[in-house]
Tab-separated table of C-alpha atoms in Angstrom:
chain	number	residue	atom	x	y	z
A	245	MET	CA	-0.005	0.000	0.023
A	246	GLY	CA	1.583	3.255	-1.075
A	247	THR	CA	1.297	6.748	0.343
A	248	LEU	CA	-0.785	9.238	-1.574
A	249	ILE	CA	-2.277	12.419	-0.147
A	250	GLU	CA	-4.821	14.345	-2.246
A	251	SER	CA	-5.561	17.799	-0.883
A	252	ILE	CA	-5.644	21.513	-1.795
A	253	SER	CA	-1.892	21.508	-1.140
A	254	GLY	CA	-1.269	19.103	-4.014
A	255	ILE	CA	-1.290	15.430	-4.967
A	256	ARG	CA	1.619	14.149	-2.912
A	257	GLY	CA	3.146	10.739	-2.410
A	258	ILE	CA	6.259	8.640	-2.297
A	259	TYR	CA	7.430	8.218	-5.847
A	260	GLY	CA	6.898	4.638	-6.954
A	261	ALA	CA	4.902	3.772	-3.827
A	262	GLY	CA	1.734	5.790	-4.090
A	263	LEU	CA	2.702	8.451	-6.596
A	264	ASP	CA	3.204	6.356	-9.724
A	265	GLU	CA	2.854	6.719	-13.476
A	266	ARG	CA	-0.855	6.017	-13.436
A	267	VAL	CA	-1.535	8.690	-10.775
A	268	LEU	CA	0.533	11.209	-12.762
A	269	VAL	CA	-1.306	10.433	-15.973
A	270	ARG	CA	-4.761	10.521	-14.327
A	271	TYR	CA	-4.223	13.837	-12.639
A	272	SER	CA	-2.482	15.407	-15.615
A	273	LEU	CA	-5.404	14.418	-17.780
A	274	ALA	CA	-7.897	15.733	-15.284
A	275	PHE	CA	-6.048	19.034	-14.827
A	276	GLY	CA	-5.473	19.436	-18.566
A	277	THR	CA	-9.172	18.906	-19.221
A	278	PHE	CA	-10.055	21.331	-16.420
A	279	CYS	CA	-7.848	23.975	-18.059
A	280	LEU	CA	-9.404	23.357	-21.459
A	281	ASN	CA	-12.894	23.621	-20.000
A	282	GLN	CA	-12.315	27.077	-18.459
A	283	PRO	CA	-14.443	29.826	-20.124
A	284	ASN	CA	-11.589	32.159	-21.091
A	285	ARG	CA	-9.851	33.143	-24.263
A	286	LEU	CA	-6.365	32.389	-23.068
A	287	PRO	CA	-4.136	30.211	-25.203
A	288	ARG	CA	-4.426	26.426	-24.731
A	289	ARG	CA	-1.185	26.611	-22.791
A	290	VAL	CA	0.142	25.168	-19.437
A	291	VAL	CA	3.436	25.873	-17.752
A	292	VAL	CA	5.364	23.004	-16.149
A	293	GLY	CA	8.336	23.392	-13.764
A	294	ARG	CA	9.986	21.288	-11.062
A	295	ASP	CA	12.315	21.331	-8.141
A	296	ALA	CA	15.524	19.184	-8.177
A	297	ARG	CA	14.096	15.930	-6.714
A	298	VAL	CA	15.644	12.867	-8.406
A	299	SER	CA	12.210	11.753	-9.607
A	300	GLY	CA	11.363	15.181	-10.996
A	301	GLU	CA	12.651	14.749	-14.570
A	302	ALA	CA	10.815	11.388	-15.055
A	303	CYS	CA	7.578	12.813	-13.531
A	304	SER	CA	7.878	15.928	-15.679
A	305	GLN	CA	8.207	13.882	-18.867
A	306	ILE	CA	5.054	11.971	-18.054
A	307	VAL	CA	3.096	15.117	-17.222
A	308	ILE	CA	4.196	16.946	-20.296
A	309	ALA	CA	3.440	14.055	-22.620
A	310	THR	CA	-0.028	13.699	-21.120
A	311	LEU	CA	-0.856	17.419	-21.444
A	312	ARG	CA	0.378	17.431	-25.025
A	313	SER	CA	-1.893	14.432	-25.832
A	314	LEU	CA	-4.801	16.781	-25.063
A	315	GLY	CA	-3.585	19.293	-27.617
A	316	ILE	CA	-2.208	21.602	-24.909
A	317	GLU	CA	0.904	23.656	-25.624
A	318	VAL	CA	3.412	23.092	-22.825
A	319	ILE	CA	5.923	25.674	-21.658
A	320	ASP	CA	8.639	23.601	-19.920
A	321	ILE	CA	10.633	25.873	-17.668
A	322	GLY	CA	12.604	23.013	-16.132
A	323	LEU	CA	14.247	23.545	-12.782
A	324	ALA	CA	12.525	26.488	-11.166
A	325	PRO	CA	11.112	27.634	-7.802
A	326	THR	CA	7.376	27.273	-7.288
A	327	PRO	CA	6.949	31.090	-7.257
A	328	THR	CA	8.842	31.295	-10.582
A	329	VAL	CA	6.373	28.844	-12.134
A	330	ALA	CA	3.566	31.043	-10.887
A	331	MET	CA	5.126	34.112	-12.469
A	332	ALA	CA	5.575	32.212	-15.708
A	333	VAL	CA	1.899	31.419	-15.808
A	334	LEU	CA	1.175	35.151	-15.704
A	335	PHE	CA	3.913	36.060	-18.185
A	336	GLU	CA	2.796	33.366	-20.641
A	337	GLU	CA	-0.970	34.075	-20.183
A	338	ALA	CA	-1.337	30.341	-19.697
A	339	ARG	CA	-4.473	28.504	-18.507
A	340	GLY	CA	-2.574	27.002	-15.617
A	341	GLY	CA	0.604	25.542	-14.297
A	342	ILE	CA	1.916	22.344	-12.770
A	343	VAL	CA	4.772	22.370	-10.254
A	344	LEU	CA	6.459	19.048	-9.581
A	345	SER	CA	7.573	19.470	-5.984
A	346	ALA	CA	6.689	18.013	-2.590
A	347	SER	CA	7.984	21.154	-0.835
A	348	HIS	CA	9.218	20.234	2.679
A	349	ASN	CA	8.532	16.503	2.351
A	350	PRO	CA	11.521	14.120	2.253
A	351	GLU	CA	13.411	13.616	-1.029
A	352	ASP	CA	11.695	10.354	-1.920
A	353	TRP	CA	8.369	12.239	-2.155
A	354	ASN	CA	7.115	14.222	-5.078
A	355	ALA	CA	3.818	15.985	-5.930
A	356	LEU	CA	1.706	17.720	-8.500
A	357	LYS	CA	0.957	21.286	-7.299
A	358	LEU	CA	-1.723	22.823	-9.486
A	359	LEU	CA	-2.073	26.491	-10.414
A	360	ASN	CA	-4.989	28.157	-12.191
A	361	GLU	CA	-4.770	30.895	-14.836
A	362	LYS	CA	-4.336	33.562	-12.143
A	363	SER	CA	-1.213	31.672	-10.976
A	364	GLU	CA	-2.990	30.780	-7.686
A	365	PHE	CA	-3.208	27.283	-6.264
A	366	LEU	CA	-6.558	25.714	-7.036
A	367	SER	CA	-9.302	26.666	-4.620
A	368	PRO	CA	-11.002	23.865	-2.735
A	369	GLU	CA	-13.853	24.007	-5.291
A	370	GLU	CA	-11.501	23.885	-8.253
A	371	GLY	CA	-9.471	21.164	-6.594
A	372	ARG	CA	-12.549	19.030	-5.985
A	373	ILE	CA	-13.496	19.261	-9.697
A	374	VAL	CA	-10.020	18.047	-10.698
A	375	MET	CA	-10.010	15.261	-8.100
A	376	ASP	CA	-13.441	14.100	-9.116
A	377	MET	CA	-12.389	14.057	-12.762
A	378	ALA	CA	-9.292	12.074	-11.862
A	379	GLN	CA	-11.425	9.353	-10.268
A	380	GLN	CA	-13.497	8.835	-13.376
A	381	PRO	CA	-12.624	6.016	-15.811
A	382	GLU	CA	-10.618	7.268	-18.738
A	383	ALA	CA	-12.964	7.750	-21.667
A	384	PRO	CA	-11.748	6.890	-25.128
A	385	MET	CA	-11.057	9.899	-27.324
A	386	HIS	CA	-13.621	10.237	-30.139
A	387	ARG	CA	-11.965	13.073	-31.974
A	388	GLU	CA	-8.609	13.617	-33.565
A	389	VAL	CA	-6.346	15.910	-31.549
A	390	GLN	CA	-3.044	17.201	-32.758
A	391	PRO	CA	-0.385	16.886	-30.037
A	392	GLY	CA	0.345	20.169	-28.412
A	393	GLU	CA	3.604	21.959	-29.073
A	394	ILE	CA	6.363	22.047	-26.430
A	395	ARG	CA	8.626	25.016	-25.792
A	396	THR	CA	11.410	25.369	-23.255
A	397	ALA	CA	12.011	28.643	-21.462
A	398	GLU	CA	13.978	30.069	-18.568
A	399	TYR	CA	12.035	32.308	-16.171
A	400	ILE	CA	14.161	32.783	-13.040
A	401	SER	CA	15.749	35.895	-14.563
A	402	ARG	CA	12.386	37.385	-15.489
A	403	HIS	CA	11.129	36.673	-11.934
A	404	ILE	CA	14.175	38.543	-10.594
A	405	ASP	CA	13.528	41.397	-13.008
A	406	ALA	CA	9.969	41.717	-11.731
A	407	ILE	CA	11.212	41.924	-8.093
A	408	LEU	CA	13.771	44.586	-8.978
A	409	ASP	CA	10.999	46.590	-10.682
A	410	LEU	CA	9.048	46.918	-7.394
A	411	PRO	CA	9.044	50.587	-6.307
A	412	TYR	CA	10.408	49.838	-2.851
A	413	CYS	CA	13.297	47.734	-4.091
A	414	GLN	CA	16.352	50.026	-4.036
A	415	PRO	CA	19.614	48.064	-4.280
A	416	ASP	CA	21.775	51.158	-3.549
A	417	ALA	CA	20.828	51.010	0.115
A	418	ILE	CA	21.776	47.301	0.253
A	419	GLU	CA	25.062	47.910	-1.588
A	420	ALA	CA	26.031	50.569	0.938
A	421	MET	CA	25.851	48.036	3.782
A	422	GLY	CA	28.468	45.747	2.208
A	423	TYR	CA	26.626	42.620	3.276
A	424	THR	CA	27.973	39.071	3.363
A	425	VAL	CA	25.045	36.639	2.956
A	426	VAL	CA	25.107	32.859	3.262
A	427	VAL	CA	22.552	30.936	1.178
A	428	ASP	CA	21.605	27.325	2.001
A	429	GLY	CA	20.160	26.025	-1.285
A	430	ILE	CA	19.419	22.531	0.085
A	431	ASN	CA	20.569	21.047	-3.211
A	432	SER	CA	17.561	22.299	-5.111
A	433	VAL	CA	16.257	25.223	-7.051
A	434	GLY	CA	16.869	27.871	-4.384
A	435	ALA	CA	20.556	27.454	-5.252
A	436	LEU	CA	19.769	28.547	-8.822
A	437	ALA	CA	17.586	31.509	-7.884
A	438	LEU	CA	18.866	33.200	-4.684
A	439	PRO	CA	22.490	33.841	-5.666
A	440	PRO	CA	21.607	35.786	-8.890
A	441	LEU	CA	18.912	37.674	-6.967
A	442	LEU	CA	21.395	38.712	-4.284
A	443	LYS	CA	23.871	39.805	-6.952
A	444	ARG	CA	21.233	42.008	-8.561
A	445	LEU	CA	20.447	43.441	-5.120
A	446	GLU	CA	24.106	44.460	-4.876
A	447	VAL	CA	24.998	42.098	-2.007
A	448	LYS	CA	28.798	42.337	-1.705
A	449	ASP	CA	29.565	38.654	-0.907
A	450	VAL	CA	27.264	35.694	-1.510
A	451	GLN	CA	28.314	32.382	0.003
A	452	LEU	CA	26.382	29.399	-1.315
A	453	ILE	CA	26.312	26.101	0.580
A	454	ASN	CA	24.490	22.937	-0.344
A	455	GLY	CA	24.462	24.423	-3.788
A	456	GLU	CA	24.925	21.286	-5.916
A	457	VAL	CA	21.515	20.917	-7.555
A	458	THR	CA	21.273	17.129	-7.121
A	459	GLY	CA	17.995	16.667	-5.303
A	460	ARG	CA	19.880	14.797	-2.617
A	461	PHE	CA	19.169	17.044	0.255
A	462	ALA	CA	22.089	17.756	2.659
A	463	HIS	CA	19.699	17.920	5.605
A	464	PRO	CA	15.952	17.364	6.149
A	465	ALA	CA	13.953	19.576	3.838
A	466	GLU	CA	11.950	21.577	6.293
A	467	PRO	CA	13.972	24.700	7.315
A	468	LEU	CA	13.756	24.163	11.075
A	469	PRO	CA	16.544	24.928	13.593
A	470	GLU	CA	17.250	21.259	14.391
A	471	HIS	CA	18.028	20.722	10.683
A	472	LEU	CA	20.275	23.740	10.297
A	473	GLN	CA	23.033	23.406	12.895
A	474	GLU	CA	25.805	23.173	10.301
A	475	THR	CA	24.378	26.119	8.335
A	476	MET	CA	24.252	28.252	11.479
A	477	GLU	CA	27.842	27.319	12.253
A	478	TYR	CA	28.905	28.273	8.759
A	479	VAL	CA	27.259	31.748	9.193
A	480	ARG	CA	29.375	32.238	12.305
A	481	GLU	CA	32.569	31.027	10.656
A	482	MET	CA	32.038	33.382	7.715
A	483	ASN	CA	31.199	36.265	10.064
A	484	ALA	CA	28.193	36.792	7.732
A	485	ASP	CA	25.509	39.386	8.223
A	486	LEU	CA	22.673	37.090	7.303
A	487	GLY	CA	21.862	33.478	6.477
A	488	LEU	CA	18.988	32.596	4.130
A	489	VAL	CA	17.519	29.071	4.071
A	490	VAL	CA	14.758	27.874	1.718
A	491	ASP	CA	12.838	24.670	1.302
A	492	PRO	CA	13.370	22.579	-1.919
A	493	ASP	CA	10.929	24.640	-4.057
A	494	ALA	CA	11.934	28.014	-2.549
A	495	ASP	CA	8.545	29.297	-1.482
A	496	ARG	CA	9.465	29.282	2.257
A	497	LEU	CA	12.249	31.447	3.770
A	498	ALA	CA	13.930	31.012	7.141
A	499	LEU	CA	16.576	33.445	8.470
A	500	ILE	CA	19.813	33.056	10.435
A	501	ASP	CA	21.041	36.227	12.140
A	502	ASP	CA	24.534	37.760	12.212
A	503	GLN	CA	25.316	35.866	15.413
A	504	GLY	CA	24.519	32.544	13.712
A	505	ASN	CA	21.262	32.105	15.557
A	506	TYR	CA	18.088	30.789	13.938
A	507	VAL	CA	15.319	33.352	13.608
A	508	SER	CA	11.927	31.676	13.736
A	509	GLU	CA	10.229	31.058	10.407
A	510	GLU	CA	7.294	32.755	12.089
A	511	LEU	CA	9.076	36.082	11.920
A	512	THR	CA	9.715	36.121	8.122
A	513	GLN	CA	6.183	37.367	7.419
A	514	VAL	CA	6.358	39.729	10.394
A	515	ILE	CA	9.509	41.453	9.212
A	516	ALA	CA	8.047	41.777	5.704
A	517	ALA	CA	4.848	43.354	7.170
A	518	ASP	CA	6.842	45.793	9.307
A	519	PHE	CA	8.656	46.932	6.158
A	520	LEU	CA	5.545	47.362	4.015
A	521	TRP	CA	3.446	49.078	6.711
A	522	GLN	CA	6.081	51.811	6.917
A	523	ARG	CA	5.091	52.608	3.311
A	524	ARG	CA	1.447	51.738	2.921
A	525	SER	CA	-1.684	51.297	5.007
A	526	GLY	CA	-3.701	48.107	4.570
A	527	SER	CA	-4.866	44.882	6.075
A	528	TYR	CA	-2.930	41.638	6.450
A	529	ALA	CA	-4.017	37.978	6.158
A	530	THR	CA	-2.396	34.870	7.609
A	531	ASN	CA	-3.451	31.454	8.861
A	532	LEU	CA	-4.696	30.223	12.225
A	533	SER	CA	-1.377	28.508	13.039
A	534	SER	CA	0.779	31.644	12.663
A	535	SER	CA	2.285	33.562	15.549
A	536	ARG	CA	0.551	36.367	17.454
A	537	ALA	CA	3.631	38.463	16.642
A	538	ILE	CA	1.955	39.579	13.415
A	539	ASP	CA	-1.013	40.885	15.421
A	540	ASP	CA	1.262	42.756	17.782
A	541	VAL	CA	3.130	44.433	14.952
A	542	ALA	CA	-0.103	45.281	13.189
A	543	ALA	CA	-1.336	46.987	16.339
A	544	ARG	CA	1.636	49.312	16.210
A	545	TYR	CA	0.342	50.578	12.883
A	546	GLY	CA	-3.335	50.296	13.667
A	547	MET	CA	-3.844	47.699	10.931
A	548	PRO	CA	-6.226	44.703	10.951
A	549	VAL	CA	-5.131	41.030	10.652
A	550	TYR	CA	-7.454	38.380	9.273
A	551	ARG	CA	-6.933	34.662	9.790
A	552	SER	CA	-7.874	31.769	7.513
A	553	ALA	CA	-7.643	28.013	7.588
A	554	VAL	CA	-4.095	26.709	6.985
A	555	GLY	CA	-3.195	26.334	3.273
A	556	GLU	CA	-1.780	28.963	0.975
A	557	ILE	CA	-4.937	29.268	-1.166
A	558	ASN	CA	-7.008	29.861	1.978
A	559	VAL	CA	-4.745	32.754	2.943
A	560	VAL	CA	-4.903	34.112	-0.615
A	561	LYS	CA	-8.719	34.030	-0.650
A	562	MET	CA	-8.791	35.858	2.700
A	563	MET	CA	-6.358	38.468	1.314
A	564	GLN	CA	-8.601	39.016	-1.705
A	565	GLN	CA	-11.734	39.230	0.451
A	566	TYR	CA	-10.313	42.014	2.586
A	567	GLY	CA	-7.978	43.630	0.011
A	568	ALA	CA	-4.891	42.836	2.036
A	569	ILE	CA	-1.644	44.494	0.904
A	570	LEU	CA	0.378	41.559	2.163
A	571	GLY	CA	-0.142	38.097	3.487
A	572	GLY	CA	1.793	35.058	4.603
A	573	GLU	CA	2.132	31.953	6.709
A	574	GLY	CA	4.226	31.262	9.735
A	575	ASN	CA	6.209	28.637	7.820
A	576	GLY	CA	8.291	31.369	6.224
A	577	GLY	CA	5.909	32.292	3.470
A	578	VAL	CA	5.490	35.859	2.196
A	579	ILE	CA	2.711	36.646	-0.254
A	580	LEU	CA	2.943	40.031	-2.036
A	581	PRO	CA	0.016	40.678	-4.392
A	582	ASP	CA	2.003	43.456	-6.064
A	583	LEU	CA	3.947	40.553	-7.631
A	584	HIS	CA	1.642	37.515	-7.485
A	585	TYR	CA	-0.678	35.725	-5.121
A	586	GLY	CA	1.711	33.020	-3.864
A	587	ARG	CA	4.359	32.439	-1.234
A	588	ASP	CA	7.703	33.640	-2.602
A	589	ALA	CA	11.092	33.327	-0.882
A	590	LEU	CA	12.712	35.487	-3.559
A	591	VAL	CA	10.566	38.540	-2.900
A	592	GLY	CA	10.765	37.797	0.865
A	593	THR	CA	14.561	37.935	0.573
A	594	ALA	CA	14.420	41.273	-1.251
A	595	ILE	CA	12.065	42.841	1.271
A	596	ILE	CA	13.991	41.667	4.326
A	597	LEU	CA	17.347	42.819	2.963
A	598	GLN	CA	15.889	46.193	1.999
A	599	HIS	CA	14.365	46.569	5.476
A	600	LEU	CA	17.581	45.718	7.337
A	601	ALA	CA	19.536	48.054	5.143
A	602	GLU	CA	17.174	50.924	5.781
A	603	GLN	CA	17.081	50.193	9.511
A	604	LYS	CA	20.863	50.203	9.493
A	605	MET	CA	21.033	47.511	12.176
A	606	PRO	CA	21.979	43.835	12.207
A	607	LEU	CA	19.223	41.250	12.299
A	608	SER	CA	20.162	40.182	15.840
A	609	GLU	CA	19.487	43.727	17.103
A	610	TYR	CA	16.345	44.229	15.021
A	611	ARG	CA	14.993	40.898	16.256
A	612	ARG	CA	14.958	42.234	19.814
A	613	SER	CA	12.522	44.940	18.694
A	614	LEU	CA	9.957	42.388	17.651
A	615	PRO	CA	7.404	40.563	19.822
A	616	GLN	CA	8.924	37.653	21.756
A	617	TYR	CA	6.987	34.399	21.408
A	618	VAL	CA	7.919	30.742	21.187
A	619	ILE	CA	5.979	28.204	19.173
A	620	SER	CA	6.214	24.478	19.879
A	621	LYS	CA	5.426	22.516	16.758
A	622	ASN	CA	4.524	18.848	17.189
A	623	LYS	CA	2.858	16.062	15.254
A	624	ILE	CA	1.250	12.764	16.174
A	625	THR	CA	-0.347	9.820	14.369
A	626	VAL	CA	-3.924	8.912	15.268
A	627	SER	CA	-6.214	6.330	13.660
A	628	ASP	CA	-9.182	8.618	13.178
A	629	PRO	CA	-8.188	12.345	13.115
A	630	ASP	CA	-11.697	13.590	12.477
A	631	GLU	CA	-13.076	11.823	15.550
A	632	VAL	CA	-10.181	12.985	17.684
A	633	LEU	CA	-10.794	16.613	16.622
A	634	ARG	CA	-14.538	16.272	17.226
A	635	ARG	CA	-14.026	14.995	20.791
A	636	PHE	CA	-11.354	17.611	21.454
A	637	ALA	CA	-13.640	20.365	20.374
A	638	SER	CA	-16.507	18.992	22.420
A	639	ARG	CA	-14.399	18.863	25.602
A	640	HIS	CA	-13.323	22.525	25.158
A	641	ALA	CA	-16.486	24.010	23.700
A	642	HIS	CA	-16.767	26.334	26.732
A	643	GLU	CA	-13.439	28.040	25.901
A	644	ASP	CA	-12.559	30.588	23.254
A	645	ILE	CA	-12.217	28.201	20.297
A	646	SER	CA	-12.273	28.297	16.508
A	647	THR	CA	-13.265	25.227	14.478
A	648	VAL	CA	-12.559	26.805	11.072
A	649	ASP	CA	-9.622	24.458	10.655
A	650	GLY	CA	-9.359	21.709	13.220
A	651	VAL	CA	-9.569	23.182	16.706
A	652	LYS	CA	-7.749	26.338	17.956
A	653	ILE	CA	-8.054	27.404	21.550
A	654	ASN	CA	-7.172	30.995	22.400
A	655	LEU	CA	-5.856	31.492	25.899
A	656	PRO	CA	-4.720	34.621	27.735
A	657	SER	CA	-1.176	33.319	27.825
A	658	GLY	CA	-1.077	31.819	24.353
A	659	TRP	CA	-2.902	29.377	22.107
A	660	VAL	CA	-3.001	25.791	20.840
A	661	HIS	CA	-4.036	24.618	17.411
A	662	VAL	CA	-4.855	20.983	16.570
A	663	ARG	CA	-5.510	20.099	12.930
A	664	LYS	CA	-5.083	17.474	10.239
A	665	SER	CA	-2.101	18.031	7.979
A	666	ASN	CA	-2.734	18.880	4.312
A	667	THR	CA	0.578	17.348	3.347
A	668	GLU	CA	1.292	14.372	5.624
A	669	PRO	CA	-0.781	11.594	7.282
A	670	ILE	CA	-0.582	13.158	10.695
A	671	VAL	CA	-2.238	15.537	13.149
A	672	ARG	CA	-0.293	18.725	13.883
A	673	ILE	CA	-0.252	20.311	17.350
A	674	TYR	CA	1.056	23.851	17.556
A	675	ALA	CA	1.242	25.806	20.791
A	676	GLU	CA	2.520	29.359	21.368
A	677	ALA	CA	3.386	31.239	24.532
A	678	SER	CA	5.881	33.858	25.739
A	679	SER	CA	8.504	31.264	26.739
A	680	GLU	CA	9.750	27.933	25.528
A	681	ARG	CA	8.637	26.247	28.761
A	682	GLU	CA	5.132	27.645	28.570
A	683	ALA	CA	4.747	26.665	24.935
A	684	SER	CA	6.041	23.122	25.640
A	685	ASP	CA	3.689	22.775	28.596
A	686	LEU	CA	0.747	23.858	26.471
A	687	ALA	CA	1.658	21.368	23.750
A	688	ARG	CA	2.174	18.605	26.271
A	689	TRP	CA	-1.198	19.359	27.889
A	690	CYS	CA	-2.812	19.251	24.483
A	691	MET	CA	-1.128	15.940	23.515
A	692	ASP	CA	-2.093	14.361	26.877
A	693	ASP	CA	-5.686	15.528	26.365
A	694	ILE	CA	-5.796	13.960	22.928
A	695	GLY	CA	-4.008	10.837	24.207
A	696	SER	CA	-6.841	10.286	26.661
A	697	ASP	CA	-8.981	9.312	23.593
A	698	LYS	CA	-6.669	6.442	22.841
A	699	LYS	CA	-7.074	5.069	26.327
A	700	SER	CA	-10.888	5.413	26.485
């Protein structure tokens, strides 16, 4: 029995043991048909890109051949960050895009991440249409279809051009600081995209580690502190001003300060918001699992924050509903609608460097000006997540809870959030408080509470 997870965050599985050729063909046919059925006048065109996973090239060939069999023109942009694929969909005026990447999952995983003509991940409604179509028996084709053309293109440079064209991107201020920046490319597409971006931003010295684009990750793919000890040590050895760490498809950005200390992924979006609110007024959107730090910084500017269910498209829809000028997720995701509606580590990098340069202070010092919270992130396996969540909500119905996405309990001293993962067969338990001990105690209380179900 293989592993395959079908959700709004993509069709994910272990390659060859869940995510196999038949799954790739079924979903490519379904998505291609979905694109052809859309009532727009855009060209019959789909963009395909991938991260550096070893299975990526084989998966890409299957996907491209399947799309072409429907008469769809395919723009193959090869190795590229997920946000670059999104930008290419807009540049090419395509009907959609497919990214072959399992993001933070281990290297033996891969996934189909599906984008609509607006370069956004499919909404739950759109995703359900594609998933339903993929479950239908393949119907024989009753009409002749000429295979679609295929064209290769490189879009990382155009993505960087678009970032440099933003009005608040001013490399002169960054050049004046004479920065040394370490990039951990985790042997994937971030190693292709971040160094040229930093050069264009006039960073004096760019040091790339784990830069061989092999898809054999030098450390676990999720940019968490326990995975980045060697990277932090390298930042110290180089006496660097900043360390940048991305996940394999470069839509998440984690920071290491000038002392070689990990800066929580939760603060990437907070720093970006602090930068933009100094220039523009407007609301912000994030998800229910993200830190209260964003609310505290928003309060300094008198700006509202809206929270959605976890999942990038859910945040995007909340942003659009309230006209947010920025959005993000606490996993290191920054969403800037001035560029496109998707998490983007490249634009996050540009914003953070610009902000630090204008503040004229090192990240370690600037970090102390931000709200101080600690999040404990945990995961457990349960046999029936829906039932566990139902019972948990019932036991705590008298408290300040939200059931928009799993169960979140807001407490005076912090919060806990229990929900099914969109990307792994687990239940996630996040807890936040003002100290590591308090956050760990909240998480442990929550896990003990859920564990009582197993004993009953």
